[in-house]
Amino acid sequence: MRDEATFTVRAGLAEMLKGGVIMDVVDAEQAKIAEAAGAAAVMALERVPSDIRRDGGVARMSDPSMIRGIQEAVTIPVMAKARIGHFVEAQVLEALEVDYIDESEVLTPADEANHIDKWGFKVPFVCGATNLGEALRRIGEGAAMIRSKGEAGTGDIVEAVRHMRKINGEIRRLTTLDDAELATAAKELQSPLDLVRAVARDGKLPVVVFSAGGVATPADAALMMQLGAEGVFVGSGIFKSEDPERRAQAVVEATTHFQDPARIAAASEGLGQAMVSLESSKLESEQLLAQRGW
Amino acid sequence: MGRTVGVLALQGDFEAHGRMLRSLGAQVREVRVPADLDGLDGLVIPGGESTTMTLGIEREGLAEPLRELGAAGTPVLGTCAGLIMLDRDHLGMMDLRAERNAFGRQVRSFEADLEIDGIAGGPVRAVFIRAPWVAEHGDGVEVLAAVDGHPVVVREGNLLAISFHPELTGESRIHERFLALVRDAAAA
């Protein structure tokens, strides 16, 4: 007998993506470039985060025909984004048989209080987090993969670093607590106690953790890997740069050889201009995407 | 004495294989460049994205050294993407052709209990994730398990290829079987 959509099956695909780079693409042509450069998966969306930031307005799930076009163009997994709390967009993406749904703060939230109940879906979900409590709440809701949020569309790595250090620092702290203190920690983290206990026991989250938001260079990708990410998402960083093909290859190479500075140096040579970047500390608070989600 | 087993670490779930092999007493070395292959008693090609892995093997110049390793009789275990790497269209180390994503997209991924020839102690809990199957194979390839008539566990000499992920379920019998091949090859 076959058991589909078990937690092992849903979280298992993220295990296969480890050590890889997931790239934002807006059409089939970009998807092919990403695949040929060694991307482990692509994220299909209508506008990359830097354009969403520039254009303003409501950012929604992509047109299904555009997602289908990308599914037909490549054989690697295709992910797509739904708005936070917009469970019907998620139902649509499941009907399209995307391989992973990103319930994403990059799109405009549809529900100010509730995230999607992800247990009700066969397709696995990845969700963003800025700290351990947020990560565990998402896992409690059924997320099968976590990514640090960073500040998407800026090309500034500082927020991704903050979020990854925060998550890992809080995990390390949990491993030093006794049972009574773990119950208090669960309350403070606003997270399910059974997940808090599991993290304290294992010293890691029960799902794969990638980094996202602000990766623009091979060295940025390797930095996040050395800080404990198990792979990276690159949004605007590839296709908003001067030479997307070479930069995509270079980020893939630096992610594999993240512990080898000579290889990161070689990969970083002559890539042309990185994406036009914004310093995230200079953004107004209403422009910060990482604050979306609760 | 523990043998040294390499795990191809270009991309994929190589850490899970490493943990499993270490728990069974093997020394583990991550393989990213040809020099990492020197003196290995066995090699695992893990699950991951086969396109990413193919490009990585090309970039690192690993294809020929990997073929030589297999031709020298060193046991190799390929799981999922690893099975694809071993087929005629990729490294060409086994006389078979893999069908990629044969069961369908992620929503068709599944787990099931699977009886495998030569693995005693009841069925293996097998997790198939966007898994391939063996579409056709030569006479020298022995089919040890199949799903719906499609081979998912095959052996050709010291090369063992599997569609699913024993490393994800805490199932150690596949790796034990592989390490037995490694010991026998080293003793020969």
Coordinates of C-alpha atoms in Angstrom, one line a residue, chain A:
Chain A
M1 CA 0.0 0.0 0.0
R2 CA 1.2 3.5 -0.8
D3 CA 1.1 6.3 1.7
E4 CA 1.3 9.7 0.0
A5 CA 2.0 13.1 1.6
T6 CA 3.4 11.7 4.9
F7 CA 5.6 14.1 6.8
T8 CA 8.7 12.0 5.6
V9 CA 7.6 12.4 2.0
R10 CA 6.9 16.1 2.3
A11 CA 10.0 17.0 4.2
G12 CA 12.0 14.5 2.2
L13 CA 12.1 16.6 -1.0
A14 CA 13.8 19.4 1.0
E15 CA 16.4 16.8 2.0
M16 CA 17.1 16.3 -1.8
L17 CA 17.5 20.0 -2.3
K18 CA 20.2 20.4 0.3
G19 CA 23.5 21.9 -0.7
G20 CA 21.6 23.4 -3.6
V21 CA 20.5 26.8 -4.9
I22 CA 16.9 27.6 -5.6
M23 CA 16.5 30.5 -8.1
D24 CA 13.6 32.9 -8.7
V25 CA 12.5 32.9 -12.3
V26 CA 9.8 34.8 -14.1
D27 CA 9.5 32.9 -17.4
A28 CA 10.5 29.6 -19.1
E29 CA 13.6 31.1 -20.6
Q30 CA 15.0 32.1 -17.2
A31 CA 14.0 28.7 -15.8
K32 CA 16.1 27.0 -18.5
I33 CA 19.1 29.3 -17.8
A34 CA 18.7 28.5 -14.1
E35 CA 18.5 24.7 -14.7
A36 CA 21.5 24.8 -17.1
A37 CA 23.5 26.7 -14.4
G38 CA 22.9 23.9 -11.8
A39 CA 19.9 25.2 -9.8
A40 CA 18.4 22.5 -7.6
A41 CA 14.9 24.0 -8.1
V42 CA 13.3 27.1 -9.4
M43 CA 10.7 29.5 -7.8
A44 CA 8.2 30.6 -10.4
L45 CA 6.8 34.1 -9.8
E46 CA 5.6 37.0 -11.9
R47 CA 8.0 39.6 -10.6
V48 CA 11.2 39.2 -8.6
P49 CA 11.1 40.8 -5.2
S50 CA 13.1 43.9 -6.2
D51 CA 10.5 44.7 -8.9
I52 CA 7.6 44.0 -6.4
R53 CA 9.4 46.5 -4.1
R54 CA 9.7 49.1 -6.9
D55 CA 6.2 48.7 -8.3
G56 CA 4.3 48.6 -5.0
G57 CA 0.6 47.6 -5.0
V58 CA -0.7 44.1 -4.2
A59 CA 1.5 41.2 -5.1
R60 CA -0.4 37.9 -5.7
M61 CA 0.1 34.3 -6.8
S62 CA 1.4 34.0 -10.4
D63 CA -0.7 33.4 -13.4
P64 CA -1.2 29.5 -13.8
S65 CA -0.2 29.6 -17.4
M66 CA 3.1 31.1 -16.5
I67 CA 3.7 28.4 -13.9
R68 CA 2.7 25.7 -16.4
G69 CA 5.1 27.1 -19.0
I70 CA 8.0 26.8 -16.5
Q71 CA 6.9 23.3 -15.5
E72 CA 7.1 22.3 -19.1
A73 CA 10.4 24.0 -19.7
V74 CA 12.4 22.2 -16.9
T75 CA 12.7 18.8 -15.1
I76 CA 14.0 20.2 -11.8
P77 CA 11.4 20.9 -9.1
V78 CA 9.2 24.0 -9.5
M79 CA 8.1 26.0 -6.5
A80 CA 5.6 28.8 -6.5
K81 CA 4.4 31.4 -3.9
A82 CA 1.1 31.9 -2.3
R83 CA 0.1 34.9 -0.1
I84 CA 0.3 34.4 3.7
G85 CA -3.0 33.0 4.8
H86 CA -4.4 32.7 1.2
F87 CA -5.3 29.0 1.3
V88 CA -7.2 29.1 -2.0
E89 CA -4.1 30.3 -3.8
A90 CA -2.4 27.3 -2.2
Q91 CA -5.2 25.0 -3.4
V92 CA -4.7 26.4 -6.9
L93 CA -1.0 25.7 -6.7
E94 CA -1.6 22.2 -5.5
A95 CA -4.1 21.6 -8.4
L96 CA -1.2 22.8 -10.7
E97 CA 1.0 20.1 -9.0
V98 CA 3.8 22.5 -8.2
D99 CA 6.5 20.6 -6.1
Y100 CA 6.6 23.1 -3.2
I101 CA 4.5 26.0 -2.1
D102 CA 6.2 29.1 -0.5
E103 CA 3.8 30.8 1.8
S104 CA 5.7 34.1 1.3
E105 CA 6.0 37.5 2.9
V106 CA 7.2 38.7 -0.5
L107 CA 3.6 38.7 -1.6
T108 CA 1.0 40.9 0.1
P109 CA -0.5 39.0 3.1
A110 CA -4.1 37.9 2.7
D111 CA -4.8 37.2 6.4
E112 CA -3.5 39.4 9.2
A113 CA -3.8 36.8 11.9
N114 CA -3.6 33.3 10.5
H115 CA -1.2 31.4 8.3
I116 CA -2.4 28.6 6.0
D117 CA -3.2 25.3 7.8
K118 CA -0.5 23.4 5.8
W119 CA -1.5 20.0 7.2
G120 CA -4.4 19.9 4.9
F121 CA -2.3 19.8 1.7
K122 CA -0.4 17.1 -0.1
V123 CA 2.1 19.5 -1.6
P124 CA 4.8 20.5 1.0
F125 CA 5.3 24.1 2.1
V126 CA 8.3 26.2 2.8
C127 CA 7.9 29.2 5.1
G128 CA 10.1 32.1 6.1
A129 CA 11.2 32.8 9.7
T130 CA 13.1 35.6 11.4
N131 CA 13.6 33.7 14.7
L132 CA 13.1 30.2 16.3
G133 CA 9.6 30.8 17.6
E134 CA 8.3 31.8 14.2
A135 CA 10.0 28.8 12.6
L136 CA 8.4 26.4 15.1
R137 CA 5.0 28.0 14.7
R138 CA 5.2 27.4 10.9
I139 CA 6.3 23.8 11.5
G140 CA 3.5 23.4 13.9
E141 CA 1.1 24.5 11.1
G142 CA 2.6 21.9 8.8
A143 CA 5.6 23.5 7.1
A144 CA 8.1 20.9 5.8
M145 CA 11.0 23.3 5.2
I146 CA 12.1 26.7 6.7
R147 CA 14.0 29.5 5.2
S148 CA 15.4 32.6 6.9
K149 CA 13.5 35.6 5.6
G150 CA 16.2 38.1 5.2
E151 CA 15.0 41.2 3.4
A152 CA 14.0 40.2 -0.1
G153 CA 14.8 42.3 -3.1
T154 CA 17.5 44.4 -1.4
G155 CA 20.7 42.6 -2.3
D156 CA 21.7 43.3 1.3
I157 CA 22.7 40.2 3.3
V158 CA 22.6 41.7 6.7
E159 CA 19.0 40.6 7.6
A160 CA 19.5 37.0 6.4
V161 CA 22.6 36.9 8.7
R162 CA 20.6 38.3 11.6
H163 CA 17.8 35.8 11.1
M164 CA 20.1 32.8 10.7
R165 CA 22.2 33.7 13.7
K166 CA 19.1 34.3 15.8
I167 CA 17.5 31.0 14.9
N168 CA 20.7 29.0 15.5
G169 CA 21.5 31.0 18.7
E170 CA 18.1 30.2 20.1
I171 CA 18.5 26.5 19.2
R172 CA 21.8 26.4 21.0
R173 CA 20.2 28.0 24.1
L174 CA 17.4 25.4 24.1
T175 CA 19.9 22.5 24.3
T176 CA 21.2 23.9 27.7
L177 CA 17.7 24.0 29.4
D178 CA 16.1 21.4 31.7
D179 CA 12.5 20.2 31.3
A180 CA 10.9 22.8 33.5
E181 CA 12.8 25.6 31.7
L182 CA 11.8 24.1 28.3
A183 CA 8.1 24.6 29.2
T184 CA 8.8 28.2 30.0
A185 CA 10.8 28.6 26.8
A186 CA 7.9 27.2 24.7
K187 CA 5.7 29.9 26.3
E188 CA 8.2 32.6 25.6
L189 CA 8.7 31.4 22.0
Q190 CA 5.0 31.0 21.5
S191 CA 5.7 27.6 20.1
P192 CA 4.4 24.0 20.6
L193 CA 6.1 22.3 23.5
D194 CA 6.7 19.0 21.7
L195 CA 8.6 20.8 19.0
V196 CA 10.6 22.8 21.5
R197 CA 11.5 19.5 23.3
A198 CA 12.5 17.9 20.0
V199 CA 14.8 20.9 19.0
A200 CA 16.4 20.8 22.5
R201 CA 17.0 17.0 22.1
D202 CA 18.4 17.1 18.6
G203 CA 20.1 20.5 18.6
K204 CA 18.4 21.3 15.2
L205 CA 15.1 21.9 13.6
P206 CA 13.1 18.9 12.5
V207 CA 13.1 20.2 8.9
V208 CA 15.7 21.5 6.4
V209 CA 16.7 25.1 6.8
F210 CA 17.7 27.3 3.8
S211 CA 18.7 30.9 3.7
A212 CA 16.9 33.6 1.7
G213 CA 16.6 37.3 1.3
G214 CA 19.5 39.4 0.1
V215 CA 21.9 36.9 -1.4
A216 CA 23.6 38.7 -4.3
T217 CA 27.1 37.2 -4.6
P218 CA 28.9 33.7 -4.4
A219 CA 30.4 34.9 -1.1
D220 CA 27.0 35.8 0.3
A221 CA 25.8 32.2 -0.5
A222 CA 28.9 30.7 1.1
L223 CA 28.5 33.0 4.2
M224 CA 25.0 31.7 4.8
M225 CA 26.2 28.1 4.4
Q226 CA 29.0 28.6 6.9
L227 CA 26.5 30.1 9.3
G228 CA 24.5 26.9 9.1
A229 CA 22.1 27.2 6.2
E230 CA 21.6 23.9 4.3
G231 CA 21.1 25.6 1.0
V232 CA 20.2 29.0 -0.4
F233 CA 17.3 30.8 -2.2
V234 CA 18.4 33.5 -4.6
G235 CA 15.7 35.9 -5.6
S236 CA 16.5 39.1 -7.5
G237 CA 20.3 38.4 -7.2
I238 CA 20.6 36.3 -10.3
F239 CA 18.4 37.8 -13.0
K240 CA 18.8 41.4 -11.9
S241 CA 22.5 41.2 -12.3
E242 CA 24.6 42.0 -15.4
D243 CA 25.4 38.4 -16.4
P244 CA 22.8 36.0 -14.9
E245 CA 24.1 32.9 -16.5
R246 CA 27.6 33.2 -15.1
R247 CA 26.4 34.5 -11.7
A248 CA 24.0 31.6 -11.4
Q249 CA 26.8 29.1 -12.1
A250 CA 29.1 30.9 -9.6
V251 CA 26.6 30.9 -6.8
V252 CA 26.0 27.1 -7.3
E253 CA 29.8 26.5 -7.3
A254 CA 30.3 28.6 -4.1
T255 CA 27.4 26.8 -2.4
T256 CA 29.0 23.4 -3.0
H257 CA 32.5 24.6 -2.1
F258 CA 31.4 26.9 0.7
Q259 CA 34.3 25.8 3.0
D260 CA 36.9 26.4 0.3
P261 CA 37.9 30.1 0.0
A262 CA 40.1 29.5 -3.1
R263 CA 37.1 28.0 -4.9
I264 CA 34.8 30.9 -3.8
A265 CA 37.4 33.3 -5.0
A266 CA 37.7 31.6 -8.4
A267 CA 33.9 31.5 -8.7
S268 CA 33.6 35.3 -7.9
E269 CA 35.9 36.5 -10.7
G270 CA 34.6 38.7 -13.5
L271 CA 30.9 38.3 -12.9
G272 CA 30.1 41.9 -13.9
Q273 CA 27.8 44.1 -11.8
A274 CA 25.6 42.6 -9.0
M275 CA 22.0 43.6 -8.8
V276 CA 21.2 47.2 -7.9
S277 CA 21.0 47.0 -4.1
L278 CA 19.3 48.8 -1.3
E279 CA 20.7 49.1 2.2
S280 CA 17.9 47.6 4.3
S281 CA 18.6 49.7 7.4
K282 CA 17.7 52.8 5.3
L283 CA 14.2 51.4 4.4
E284 CA 11.1 52.7 6.1
S285 CA 9.5 50.2 8.4
E286 CA 6.4 49.8 6.1
Q287 CA 8.8 48.8 3.3
L288 CA 10.2 45.9 5.3
L289 CA 8.9 42.5 4.0
A290 CA 10.4 40.5 6.8
Q291 CA 7.9 41.9 9.3
R292 CA 5.0 40.3 7.5
G293 CA 3.9 37.0 9.1
W294 CA 3.2 36.3 12.8

